[in-house]
GROMACS .gro file of C-alpha atoms in nm:
model
  195
    1UNK     CA    1  12.633  15.889  -0.424
    2UNK     CA    2  12.574  15.952  -0.809
    3UNK     CA    3  12.294  15.679  -0.774
    4UNK     CA    4  12.140  15.863  -0.489
    5UNK     CA    5  12.138  16.195  -0.577
    6UNK     CA    6  12.411  16.318  -0.324
    7UNK     CA    7  12.172  16.252  -0.070
    8UNK     CA    8  12.402  15.983   0.146
    9UNK     CA    9  12.484  15.993   0.493
   10UNK     CA   10  12.747  15.850   0.650
   11UNK     CA   11  12.543  15.711   0.962
   12UNK     CA   12  12.188  15.782   1.047
   13UNK     CA   13  12.012  16.037   1.298
   14UNK     CA   14  11.702  15.997   1.430
   15UNK     CA   15  11.462  16.242   1.210
   16UNK     CA   16  11.700  16.268   0.907
   17UNK     CA   17  11.466  16.010   0.619
   18UNK     CA   18  11.777  15.996   0.411
   19UNK     CA   19  11.940  15.644   0.367
   20UNK     CA   20  12.339  15.601   0.524
   21UNK     CA   21  12.627  15.391   0.513
   22UNK     CA   22  12.635  15.294   0.857
   23UNK     CA   23  12.312  15.220   1.062
   24UNK     CA   24  12.297  15.294   1.443
   25UNK     CA   25  12.049  15.097   1.513
   26UNK     CA   26  12.208  14.783   1.405
   27UNK     CA   27  12.572  14.888   1.579
   28UNK     CA   28  12.365  14.976   1.864
   29UNK     CA   29  12.143  14.567   1.875
   30UNK     CA   30  12.494  14.381   1.845
   31UNK     CA   31  12.694  14.607   2.106
   32UNK     CA   32  12.386  14.569   2.356
   33UNK     CA   33  12.392  14.207   2.275
   34UNK     CA   34  12.742  14.148   2.363
   35UNK     CA   35  12.726  14.385   2.662
   36UNK     CA   36  12.460  14.157   2.830
   37UNK     CA   37  12.620  13.844   2.733
   38UNK     CA   38  12.918  14.021   2.897
   39UNK     CA   39  12.724  14.101   3.184
   40UNK     CA   40  12.901  14.490   3.116
   41UNK     CA   41  12.649  14.796   3.116
   42UNK     CA   42  12.709  15.205   3.052
   43UNK     CA   43  12.449  15.273   3.297
   44UNK     CA   44  12.600  15.514   3.596
   45UNK     CA   45  12.930  15.533   3.415
   46UNK     CA   46  13.138  15.774   3.239
   47UNK     CA   47  13.195  15.725   2.885
   48UNK     CA   48  13.452  15.871   2.676
   49UNK     CA   49  13.410  15.847   2.322
   50UNK     CA   50  13.719  15.890   2.113
   51UNK     CA   51  13.662  15.990   1.763
   52UNK     CA   52  13.293  16.069   1.869
   53UNK     CA   53  13.188  16.209   1.491
   54UNK     CA   54  12.859  16.365   1.523
   55UNK     CA   55  12.799  16.171   1.849
   56UNK     CA   56  12.510  15.953   1.759
   57UNK     CA   57  12.666  15.677   2.025
   58UNK     CA   58  12.698  15.938   2.292
   59UNK     CA   59  12.329  15.979   2.277
   60UNK     CA   60  12.303  15.575   2.292
   61UNK     CA   61  12.505  15.579   2.542
   62UNK     CA   62  12.296  15.847   2.745
   63UNK     CA   63  11.993  15.692   2.627
   64UNK     CA   64  12.135  15.326   2.810
   65UNK     CA   65  12.198  15.499   3.149
   66UNK     CA   66  12.552  15.654   3.078
   67UNK     CA   67  12.667  15.932   3.352
   68UNK     CA   68  12.768  16.162   3.127
   69UNK     CA   69  12.958  16.132   2.796
   70UNK     CA   70  13.301  16.301   2.691
   71UNK     CA   71  13.399  16.325   2.292
   72UNK     CA   72  13.705  16.445   2.122
   73UNK     CA   73  13.703  16.504   1.709
   74UNK     CA   74  13.826  16.760   1.503
   75UNK     CA   75  13.663  17.104   1.609
   76UNK     CA   76  13.465  17.144   1.307
   77UNK     CA   77  13.305  16.794   1.405
   78UNK     CA   78  13.249  16.899   1.731
   79UNK     CA   79  13.038  17.190   1.726
   80UNK     CA   80  12.757  16.960   1.540
   81UNK     CA   81  12.801  16.739   1.768
   82UNK     CA   82  12.686  16.962   2.025
   83UNK     CA   83  12.422  17.100   1.797
   84UNK     CA   84  12.299  16.747   1.767
   85UNK     CA   85  12.295  16.629   2.093
   86UNK     CA   86  12.095  16.928   2.215
   87UNK     CA   87  11.877  16.895   1.948
   88UNK     CA   88  11.803  16.554   2.059
   89UNK     CA   89  11.745  16.674   2.437
   90UNK     CA   90  12.092  16.522   2.558
   91UNK     CA   91  12.223  16.752   2.797
   92UNK     CA   92  12.453  16.484   3.009
   93UNK     CA   93  12.736  16.550   2.769
   94UNK     CA   94  13.072  16.732   2.691
   95UNK     CA   95  13.287  16.735   2.406
   96UNK     CA   96  13.707  16.834   2.361
   97UNK     CA   97  13.745  16.993   1.956
   98UNK     CA   98  14.079  16.937   1.769
   99UNK     CA   99  14.323  16.679   1.668
  100UNK     CA  100  14.398  16.355   1.820
  101UNK     CA  101  14.705  16.224   1.859
  102UNK     CA  102  14.878  15.937   2.028
  103UNK     CA  103  15.086  16.122   2.263
  104UNK     CA  104  14.746  16.350   2.384
  105UNK     CA  105  14.680  16.341   2.794
  106UNK     CA  106  14.312  16.281   2.730
  107UNK     CA  107  14.235  16.268   3.120
  108UNK     CA  108  14.339  16.661   3.117
  109UNK     CA  109  14.084  16.759   2.885
  110UNK     CA  110  13.821  16.588   3.077
  111UNK     CA  111  13.631  16.874   3.275
  112UNK     CA  112  13.762  16.909   3.627
  113UNK     CA  113  13.377  16.794   3.804
  114UNK     CA  114  13.412  16.466   3.579
  115UNK     CA  115  13.751  16.334   3.707
  116UNK     CA  116  13.619  16.153   4.011
  117UNK     CA  117  13.403  15.937   3.798
  118UNK     CA  118  13.731  15.816   3.580
  119UNK     CA  119  13.763  15.528   3.814
  120UNK     CA  120  13.570  15.260   3.636
  121UNK     CA  121  13.506  15.448   3.324
  122UNK     CA  122  13.429  15.292   2.962
  123UNK     CA  123  13.612  15.401   2.680
  124UNK     CA  124  13.470  15.392   2.334
  125UNK     CA  125  13.675  15.340   2.043
  126UNK     CA  126  13.498  15.272   1.744
  127UNK     CA  127  13.639  15.241   1.406
  128UNK     CA  128  13.924  15.549   1.506
  129UNK     CA  129  14.216  15.302   1.551
  130UNK     CA  130  14.340  15.311   1.221
  131UNK     CA  131  14.340  15.687   1.206
  132UNK     CA  132  14.499  15.767   1.589
  133UNK     CA  133  14.641  15.432   1.684
  134UNK     CA  134  14.613  15.336   2.086
  135UNK     CA  135  14.625  15.653   2.305
  136UNK     CA  136  14.918  15.669   2.560
  137UNK     CA  137  14.637  15.806   2.825
  138UNK     CA  138  14.470  15.442   2.751
  139UNK     CA  139  14.720  15.283   3.059
  140UNK     CA  140  14.684  15.582   3.293
  141UNK     CA  141  14.296  15.603   3.298
  142UNK     CA  142  14.131  15.365   3.533
  143UNK     CA  143  13.905  15.244   3.271
  144UNK     CA  144  13.678  14.944   3.312
  145UNK     CA  145  13.597  14.807   2.986
  146UNK     CA  146  13.679  14.982   2.626
  147UNK     CA  147  13.408  14.925   2.367
  148UNK     CA  148  13.639  14.866   2.019
  149UNK     CA  149  13.514  14.860   1.648
  150UNK     CA  150  13.778  14.811   1.426
  151UNK     CA  151  13.787  14.916   1.040
  152UNK     CA  152  13.572  14.752   0.746
  153UNK     CA  153  13.910  14.638   0.586
  154UNK     CA  154  14.014  14.444   0.926
  155UNK     CA  155  14.116  14.094   0.925
  156UNK     CA  156  14.094  13.907   1.226
  157UNK     CA  157  14.464  13.880   1.214
  158UNK     CA  158  14.493  14.287   1.210
  159UNK     CA  159  14.273  14.305   1.489
  160UNK     CA  160  14.467  14.056   1.725
  161UNK     CA  161  14.770  14.238   1.599
  162UNK     CA  162  14.594  14.591   1.721
  163UNK     CA  163  14.477  14.411   2.030
  164UNK     CA  164  14.836  14.311   2.081
  165UNK     CA  165  14.950  14.667   2.064
  166UNK     CA  166  14.709  14.757   2.361
  167UNK     CA  167  14.818  14.467   2.535
  168UNK     CA  168  15.170  14.611   2.524
  169UNK     CA  169  15.025  14.928   2.705
  170UNK     CA  170  14.741  14.773   2.943
  171UNK     CA  171  14.629  14.452   3.064
  172UNK     CA  172  14.293  14.343   2.983
  173UNK     CA  173  14.066  14.045   2.860
  174UNK     CA  174  13.870  14.023   2.532
  175UNK     CA  175  13.544  13.913   2.706
  176UNK     CA  176  13.325  13.908   2.332
  177UNK     CA  177  13.493  13.928   1.995
  178UNK     CA  178  13.222  13.944   1.719
  179UNK     CA  179  13.200  13.992   1.323
  180UNK     CA  180  12.897  14.197   1.242
  181UNK     CA  181  12.762  14.439   0.949
  182UNK     CA  182  12.523  14.756   0.990
  183UNK     CA  183  12.375  14.924   0.730
  184UNK     CA  184  12.539  14.923   0.366
  185UNK     CA  185  12.894  14.880   0.540
  186UNK     CA  186  13.135  14.596   0.492
  187UNK     CA  187  13.158  14.315   0.806
  188UNK     CA  188  13.365  14.444   1.124
  189UNK     CA  189  13.476  14.315   1.399
  190UNK     CA  190  13.400  14.479   1.756
  191UNK     CA  191  13.522  14.372   2.091
  192UNK     CA  192  13.471  14.423   2.468
  193UNK     CA  193  13.833  14.444   2.637
  194UNK     CA  194  13.744  14.403   3.041
  195UNK     CA  195  14.045  14.568   3.226
   0.00000   0.00000   0.00000
């Protein structure tokens, strides 16, 4: 950003004293409240983070007691994800680097020792639907709930269309839907989808 002399992060990170467009603290505060209201938790569950970026949300899920997190993003990103999470002291995570495609068999990329934990896992699908759509694997993986976040330009009608598209693949109930803003980002919808 020219107004900030180029020193402007996409999302905040612990120990980095630079302004950021997205605030992890704001995001987590909203999600924590929604999960509490719905009686849902990531505690002692495997969390699969589609479009994990640099892993800040995986770090938060681990802080909340997730058994393990596995994230997908581009290979050039996941290298930094791993470095940052290790730097934060996180050890219960793994990543898959590469392009994410709708037909990608997510379950085949999960380390073998985690496959028994798939039953009842949590899917983190934050601001990624517009880039990859709904992955076919979401109909096969026995998840318990999805944490879904739309994009900042999505209106309620778009969110409803996106959720209808997922409902065509698998049944679920919307346990919470909220419009919120974090950091300097525009408002966006977040939802909890319980299977």
